[in-house]
XYZ file of C-alpha atoms in Angstrom:
81
model
C 25.309 -50.834 105.925
C 28.449 -51.217 104.369
C 26.906 -50.944 100.765
C 25.068 -47.799 101.918
C 28.402 -46.165 102.826
C 30.023 -47.587 99.568
C 26.746 -45.943 97.465
C 27.194 -42.685 99.402
C 31.066 -42.588 98.985
C 30.037 -43.305 95.137
C 27.506 -40.696 94.749
C 29.811 -37.728 96.371
C 32.729 -38.989 94.021
C 30.636 -38.487 90.977
C 29.139 -35.072 92.684
C 32.502 -33.726 92.690
C 33.456 -35.126 89.358
C 30.297 -32.989 88.152
C 31.296 -29.804 89.776
C 35.115 -30.465 88.289
C 33.185 -30.783 84.875
C 31.545 -27.592 85.589
C 33.976 -25.410 86.706
C 36.409 -26.579 83.847
C 33.328 -25.848 81.241
C 33.141 -22.649 82.952
C 36.900 -21.405 82.290
C 36.584 -22.643 78.679
C 33.722 -20.384 78.469
C 35.794 -17.827 79.528
C 38.737 -18.526 77.098
C 36.425 -18.775 74.850
C 34.762 -15.526 75.469
C 38.460 -14.028 75.628
C 39.417 -15.524 72.457
C 36.315 -14.188 70.824
C 36.700 -10.424 72.431
C 40.344 -10.472 70.910
C 39.275 -11.587 67.634
C 36.483 -9.078 67.174
C 38.744 -5.829 68.463
C 41.152 -7.259 65.435
C 38.726 -7.156 63.241
C 37.788 -3.910 64.298
C 41.586 -2.799 63.994
C 41.608 -4.212 60.327
C 38.370 -2.333 59.238
C 39.607 0.984 60.880
C 42.706 0.305 58.941
C 40.952 -0.845 55.335
C 38.406 2.263 55.875
C 41.884 4.601 56.374
C 43.466 2.884 53.031
C 39.739 3.589 51.643
C 39.850 6.711 52.162
C 43.667 7.573 51.159
C 42.721 5.831 47.479
C 39.578 7.813 47.190
C 41.687 11.340 47.828
C 44.055 9.922 45.666
C 41.725 8.889 42.620
C 40.563 12.629 43.168
C 43.753 13.923 42.401
C 44.451 11.716 39.676
C 40.971 12.870 38.287
C 42.079 16.615 38.465
C 45.303 15.767 36.659
C 43.296 13.890 34.047
C 41.218 17.048 33.600
C 44.312 19.251 33.377
C 45.917 17.256 31.171
C 42.895 17.211 28.372
C 42.721 20.824 28.924
C 46.061 21.890 28.386
C 46.107 19.513 24.975
C 42.912 21.387 23.685
C 44.571 24.366 24.352
C 47.575 23.285 22.697
C 45.631 21.681 19.649
C 44.025 25.301 19.581
C 46.801 27.177 19.305
């Protein structure tokens, strides 16, 4: 019966280990999920920033095109005189 008791003790011990591992694994998953969430938010912020920069560049490009057209027209009219 001592053998039985020892066997039970070992089984109980390995169950505790399994539970502990499971808990650790679970908290790892939580940490990973938080990390992913944070990365996702950073990417979203970055995308918004890049979109804003792109809008500003588009606006600047349009203004530049207008300036260039005006400049070309002025040169044409100066040549005409």
